[in-house]
Coordinates of C-alpha atoms in Angstrom, one line a residue:
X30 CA 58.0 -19.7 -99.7
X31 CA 56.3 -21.5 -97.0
X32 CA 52.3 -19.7 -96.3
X33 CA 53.1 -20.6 -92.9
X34 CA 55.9 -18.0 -92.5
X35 CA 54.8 -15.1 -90.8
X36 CA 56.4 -11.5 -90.1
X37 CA 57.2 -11.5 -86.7
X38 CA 57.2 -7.8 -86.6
X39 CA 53.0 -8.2 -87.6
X40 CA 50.6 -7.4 -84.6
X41 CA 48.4 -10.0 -83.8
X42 CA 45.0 -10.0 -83.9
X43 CA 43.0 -10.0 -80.7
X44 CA 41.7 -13.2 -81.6
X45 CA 44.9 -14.5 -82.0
X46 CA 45.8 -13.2 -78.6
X47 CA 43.4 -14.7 -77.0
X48 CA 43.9 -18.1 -78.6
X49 CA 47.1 -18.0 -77.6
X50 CA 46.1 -17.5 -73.9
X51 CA 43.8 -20.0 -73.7
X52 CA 46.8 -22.3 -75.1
X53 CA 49.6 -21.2 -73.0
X54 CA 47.4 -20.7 -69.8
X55 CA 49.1 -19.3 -67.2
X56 CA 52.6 -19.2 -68.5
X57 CA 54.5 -16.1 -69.4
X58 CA 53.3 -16.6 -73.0
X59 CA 49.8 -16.5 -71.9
X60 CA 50.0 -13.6 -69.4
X61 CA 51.7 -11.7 -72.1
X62 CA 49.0 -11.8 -74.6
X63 CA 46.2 -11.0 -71.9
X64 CA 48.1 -7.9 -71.1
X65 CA 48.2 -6.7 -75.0
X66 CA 44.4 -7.4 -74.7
X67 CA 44.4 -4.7 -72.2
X68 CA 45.7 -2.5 -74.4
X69 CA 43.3 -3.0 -77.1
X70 CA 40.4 -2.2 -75.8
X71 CA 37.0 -0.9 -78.3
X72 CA 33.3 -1.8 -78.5
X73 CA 34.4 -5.1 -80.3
X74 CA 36.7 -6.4 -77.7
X75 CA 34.6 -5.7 -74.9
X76 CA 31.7 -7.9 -77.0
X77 CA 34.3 -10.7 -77.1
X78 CA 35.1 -10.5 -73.0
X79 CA 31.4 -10.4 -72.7
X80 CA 31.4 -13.4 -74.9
X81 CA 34.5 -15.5 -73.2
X82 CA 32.6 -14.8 -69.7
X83 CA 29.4 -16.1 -71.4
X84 CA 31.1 -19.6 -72.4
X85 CA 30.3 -23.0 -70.7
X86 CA 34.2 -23.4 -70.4
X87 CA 35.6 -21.9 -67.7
X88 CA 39.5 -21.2 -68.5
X89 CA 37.3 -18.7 -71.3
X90 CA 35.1 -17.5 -67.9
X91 CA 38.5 -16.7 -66.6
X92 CA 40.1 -15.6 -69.3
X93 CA 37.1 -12.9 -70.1
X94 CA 37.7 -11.3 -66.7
X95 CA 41.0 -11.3 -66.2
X96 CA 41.1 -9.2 -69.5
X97 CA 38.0 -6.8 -68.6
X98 CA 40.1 -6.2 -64.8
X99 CA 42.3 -4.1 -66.5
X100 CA 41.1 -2.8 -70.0
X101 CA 42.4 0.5 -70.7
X102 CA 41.7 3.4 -72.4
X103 CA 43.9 4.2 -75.8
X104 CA 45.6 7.2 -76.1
X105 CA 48.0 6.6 -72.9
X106 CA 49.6 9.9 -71.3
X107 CA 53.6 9.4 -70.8
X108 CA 54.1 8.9 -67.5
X109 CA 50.7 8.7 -66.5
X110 CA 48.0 5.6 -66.1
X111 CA 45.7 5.2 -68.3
X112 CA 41.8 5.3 -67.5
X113 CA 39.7 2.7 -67.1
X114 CA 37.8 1.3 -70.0
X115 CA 34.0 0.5 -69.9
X116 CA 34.4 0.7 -65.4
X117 CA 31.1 0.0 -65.0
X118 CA 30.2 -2.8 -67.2
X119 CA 33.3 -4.4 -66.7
X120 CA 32.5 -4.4 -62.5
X121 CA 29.2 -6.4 -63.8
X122 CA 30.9 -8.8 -65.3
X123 CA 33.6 -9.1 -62.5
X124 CA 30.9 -9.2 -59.5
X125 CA 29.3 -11.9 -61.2
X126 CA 32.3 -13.4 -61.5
X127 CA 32.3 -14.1 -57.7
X128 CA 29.0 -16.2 -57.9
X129 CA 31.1 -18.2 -60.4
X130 CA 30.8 -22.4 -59.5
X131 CA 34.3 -22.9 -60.5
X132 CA 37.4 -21.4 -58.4
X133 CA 39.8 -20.4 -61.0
X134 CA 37.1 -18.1 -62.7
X135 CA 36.4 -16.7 -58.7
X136 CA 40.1 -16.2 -58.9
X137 CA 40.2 -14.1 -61.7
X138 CA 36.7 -12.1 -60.2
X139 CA 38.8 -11.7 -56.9
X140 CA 42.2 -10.4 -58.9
X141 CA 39.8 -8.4 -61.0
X142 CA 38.0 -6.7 -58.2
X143 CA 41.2 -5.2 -57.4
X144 CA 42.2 -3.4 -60.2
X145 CA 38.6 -2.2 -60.4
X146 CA 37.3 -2.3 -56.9
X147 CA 33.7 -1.6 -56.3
X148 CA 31.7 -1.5 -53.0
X149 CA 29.7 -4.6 -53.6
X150 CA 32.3 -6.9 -53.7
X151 CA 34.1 -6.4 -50.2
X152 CA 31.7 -9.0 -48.3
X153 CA 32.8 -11.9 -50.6
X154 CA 36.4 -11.1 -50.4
X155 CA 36.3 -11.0 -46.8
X156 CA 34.4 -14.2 -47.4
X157 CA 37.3 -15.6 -49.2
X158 CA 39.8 -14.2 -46.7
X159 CA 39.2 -17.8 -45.0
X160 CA 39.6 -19.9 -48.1
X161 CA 41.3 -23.4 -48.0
X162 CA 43.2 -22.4 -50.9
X163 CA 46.2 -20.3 -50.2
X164 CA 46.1 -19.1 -53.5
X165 CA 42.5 -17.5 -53.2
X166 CA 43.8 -16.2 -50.1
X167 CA 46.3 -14.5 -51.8
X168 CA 44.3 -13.1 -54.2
X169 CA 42.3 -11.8 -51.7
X170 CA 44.8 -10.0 -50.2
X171 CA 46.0 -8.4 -53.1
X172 CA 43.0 -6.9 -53.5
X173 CA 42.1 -5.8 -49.9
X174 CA 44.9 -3.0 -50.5
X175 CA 42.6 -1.1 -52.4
X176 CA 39.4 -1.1 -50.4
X177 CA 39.3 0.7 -46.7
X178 CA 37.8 0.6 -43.8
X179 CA 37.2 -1.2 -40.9
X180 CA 35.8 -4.2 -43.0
X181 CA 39.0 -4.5 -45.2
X182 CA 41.4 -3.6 -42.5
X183 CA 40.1 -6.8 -40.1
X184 CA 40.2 -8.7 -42.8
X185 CA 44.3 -7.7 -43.9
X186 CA 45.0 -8.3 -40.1
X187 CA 43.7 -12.1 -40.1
X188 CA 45.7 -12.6 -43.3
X189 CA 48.5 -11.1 -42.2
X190 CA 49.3 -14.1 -39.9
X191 CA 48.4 -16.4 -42.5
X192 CA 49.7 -19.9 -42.4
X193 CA 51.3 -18.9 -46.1
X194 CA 54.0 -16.7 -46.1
X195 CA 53.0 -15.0 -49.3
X196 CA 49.3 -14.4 -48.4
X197 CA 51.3 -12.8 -45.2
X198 CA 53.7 -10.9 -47.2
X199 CA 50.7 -9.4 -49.1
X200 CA 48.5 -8.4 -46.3
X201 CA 51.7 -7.2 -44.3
X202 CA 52.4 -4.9 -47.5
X203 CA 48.5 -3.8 -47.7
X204 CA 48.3 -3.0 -44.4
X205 CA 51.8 -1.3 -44.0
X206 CA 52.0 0.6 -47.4
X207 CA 48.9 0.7 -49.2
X208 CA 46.3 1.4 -46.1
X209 CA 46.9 5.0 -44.0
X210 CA 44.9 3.5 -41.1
X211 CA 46.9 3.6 -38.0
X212 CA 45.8 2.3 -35.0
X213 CA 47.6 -0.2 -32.2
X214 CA 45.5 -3.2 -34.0
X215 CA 47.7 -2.3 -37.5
X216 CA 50.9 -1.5 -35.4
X217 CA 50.5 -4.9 -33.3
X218 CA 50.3 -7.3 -36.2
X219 CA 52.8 -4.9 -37.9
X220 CA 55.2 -5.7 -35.0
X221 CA 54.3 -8.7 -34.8
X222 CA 55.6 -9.4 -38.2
X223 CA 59.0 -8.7 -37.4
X224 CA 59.7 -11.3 -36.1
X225 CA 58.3 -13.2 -38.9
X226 CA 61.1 -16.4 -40.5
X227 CA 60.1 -15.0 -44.6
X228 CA 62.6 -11.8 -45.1
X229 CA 60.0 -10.1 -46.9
X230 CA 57.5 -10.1 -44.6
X231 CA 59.9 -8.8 -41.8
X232 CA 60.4 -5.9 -44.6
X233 CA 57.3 -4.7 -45.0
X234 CA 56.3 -5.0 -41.6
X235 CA 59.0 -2.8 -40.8
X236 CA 58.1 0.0 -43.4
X237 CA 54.4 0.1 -42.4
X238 CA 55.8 1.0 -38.7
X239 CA 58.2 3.3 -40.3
X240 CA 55.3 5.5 -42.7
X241 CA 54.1 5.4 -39.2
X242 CA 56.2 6.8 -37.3
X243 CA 56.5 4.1 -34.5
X244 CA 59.7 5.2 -32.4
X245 CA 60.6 1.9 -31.9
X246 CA 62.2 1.4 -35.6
X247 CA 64.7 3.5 -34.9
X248 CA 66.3 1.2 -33.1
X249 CA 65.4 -1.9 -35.5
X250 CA 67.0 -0.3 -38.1
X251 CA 69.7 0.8 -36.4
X252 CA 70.8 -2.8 -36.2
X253 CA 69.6 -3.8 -39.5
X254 CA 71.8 -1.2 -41.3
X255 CA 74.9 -2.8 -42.9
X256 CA 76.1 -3.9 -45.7
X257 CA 73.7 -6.5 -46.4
X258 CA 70.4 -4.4 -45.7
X259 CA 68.2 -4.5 -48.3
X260 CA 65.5 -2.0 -49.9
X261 CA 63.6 -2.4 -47.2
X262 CA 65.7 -1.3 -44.4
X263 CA 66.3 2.1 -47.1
X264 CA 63.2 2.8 -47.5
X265 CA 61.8 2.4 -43.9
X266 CA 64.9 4.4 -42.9
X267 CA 63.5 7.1 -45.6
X268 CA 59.9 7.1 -44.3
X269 CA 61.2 7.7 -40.5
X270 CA 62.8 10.3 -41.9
X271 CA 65.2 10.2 -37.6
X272 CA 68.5 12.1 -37.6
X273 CA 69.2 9.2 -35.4
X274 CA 69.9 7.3 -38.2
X275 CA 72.4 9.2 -40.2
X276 CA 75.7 8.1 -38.6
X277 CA 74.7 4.1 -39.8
X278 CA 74.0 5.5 -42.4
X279 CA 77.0 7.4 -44.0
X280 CA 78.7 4.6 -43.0
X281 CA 76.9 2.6 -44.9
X282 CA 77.9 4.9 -48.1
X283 CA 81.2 5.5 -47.3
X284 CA 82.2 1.7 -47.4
X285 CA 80.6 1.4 -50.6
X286 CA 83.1 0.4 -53.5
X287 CA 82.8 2.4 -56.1
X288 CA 81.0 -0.1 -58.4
X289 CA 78.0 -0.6 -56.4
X290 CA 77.4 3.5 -56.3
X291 CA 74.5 3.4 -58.9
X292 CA 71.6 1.4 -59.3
X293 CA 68.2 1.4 -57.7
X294 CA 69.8 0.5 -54.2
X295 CA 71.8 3.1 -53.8
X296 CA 69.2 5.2 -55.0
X297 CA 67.2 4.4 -52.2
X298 CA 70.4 5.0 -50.0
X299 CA 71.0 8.3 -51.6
X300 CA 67.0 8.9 -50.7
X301 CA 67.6 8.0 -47.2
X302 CA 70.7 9.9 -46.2
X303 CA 68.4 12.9 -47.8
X304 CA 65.2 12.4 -45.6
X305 CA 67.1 12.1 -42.4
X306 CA 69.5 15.3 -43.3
X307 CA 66.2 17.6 -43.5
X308 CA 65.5 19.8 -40.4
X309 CA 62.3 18.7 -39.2

């Protein structure tokens, strides 16, 4: 038998995971193993990310902190997320991570910093916010969704007119869904976006006026409802919660064949026709 064969079924080590994500860098492979590193967290593995963020190479820089962003707890809860392993330290190492002299490892400090977001760190990534690189931008405004105030929020509403319409979709979606700010800045850029040429930018610009309340969805949905509509549309429609919009809506369902009544869409049209049915 060859001593190269090896049972499949066998967990890897966690140094074997991380060799293999320094060799498949940012492929599927490679994201793969980082997130079984997140799972593994002990005293050992977080000696090893202090280690990788230590090294003179900086896809290791990287790699250390986009594994301590998201280290977990063992001993998960069904159904419920799992705390944060070693919070503080691992902040440390991701806040230094922004002083970093090489972009990728600011990258991962910035994507970090949003899974584990700590006071200290909003100044850089509104910093960032202007960025040449539309992929920093990006990062920053993934992250942005999880820090408030008026800081973060001027920040989300430059982004969300970004010249790159997935830095836009991102801030769009941060501002809509994940801030509860609202205030006619929010609900002019969110209009704004509307009118936006990407689809899902329109969507979640659309659903942040909706959570809302802004009156003038109704009649935006009202002519978005058909066929065709997508989650969005559903779930804005769900959020306004308008008896206004019932009649487009039953429609909707009732010219359904019968194989497309399942799934996740009509879920969310089930959900719908729910919301706007209660007496408010």
């Amino acid at each position: 038998m060859k001593r190269n064969t090896r049972n499949l079924g066998t967990p890897r080590t966690s140094q074997r995971l991380v060799r293999t994500a320094l060799r498949a860098w940012d492929t599927d492979r490679g994201w793969k193993a980082i997130q079984q590193l997140h799972l593994r967290a002990s005293p050992a593995l977080l000696r090893g990310v202090r280690a990788l963020c230590a090294s003179r190479s900086w896809r290791r820089r990287a790699l250390g902190l986009y594994v301590a962003s998201q280290l977990q707890q063992r001993g998960r809860t069904e159904g419920l997320s799992a705390p944060a392993y070693a919070l503080e330290a691992t902040q440390a190492l991701l806040l230094a991570g922004l002083e970093d002299a090489h972009a990728e490892v600011v990258r991962a400090a910035v994507s970090g910093l949003g899974h584990r977001p700590h006071a200290d760190a909003l100044a850089s990534l509104v910093e960032f916010a202007g960025h040449a690189d539309s992929a920093m931008r990006w990062d920053v405004a993934v992250a942005l969704g999880h820090y408030h105030g008026p800081t973060a929020i001027d920040a989300l509403v430059r982004l969300a007119v970004d010249a790159d319409h997935e830095v836009r979709e991102w801030a769009t979606f941060g501002l809509g869904t994940q801030q509860t700010v609202d205030t006619p800045q929010v609900r002019e850029v969110l209009w704004h976006n509307l009118g936006d040429a990407d689809e899902d930018v329109r969507g979640e610009a659309l659903v942040g006026l909706a959570v809302r309340r802004d009156p003038r969805v109704v009649d935006q949905l009202l002519a978005q409802l058909g066929p065709d509509c997508l989650v969005y549309q559903l779930e804005a429609a769900e959020q306004l919660a308008s008896p206004l919009l019932l009649p487009a809506l039953h429609a909707l369902a009732d010219g359904l064949h019968d194989s497309k009544r399942k799934g996740y869409w009509f879920g969310c049209l089930q959900s719908a026709i729910e919301a706007c049915s209660e007496v408010r």
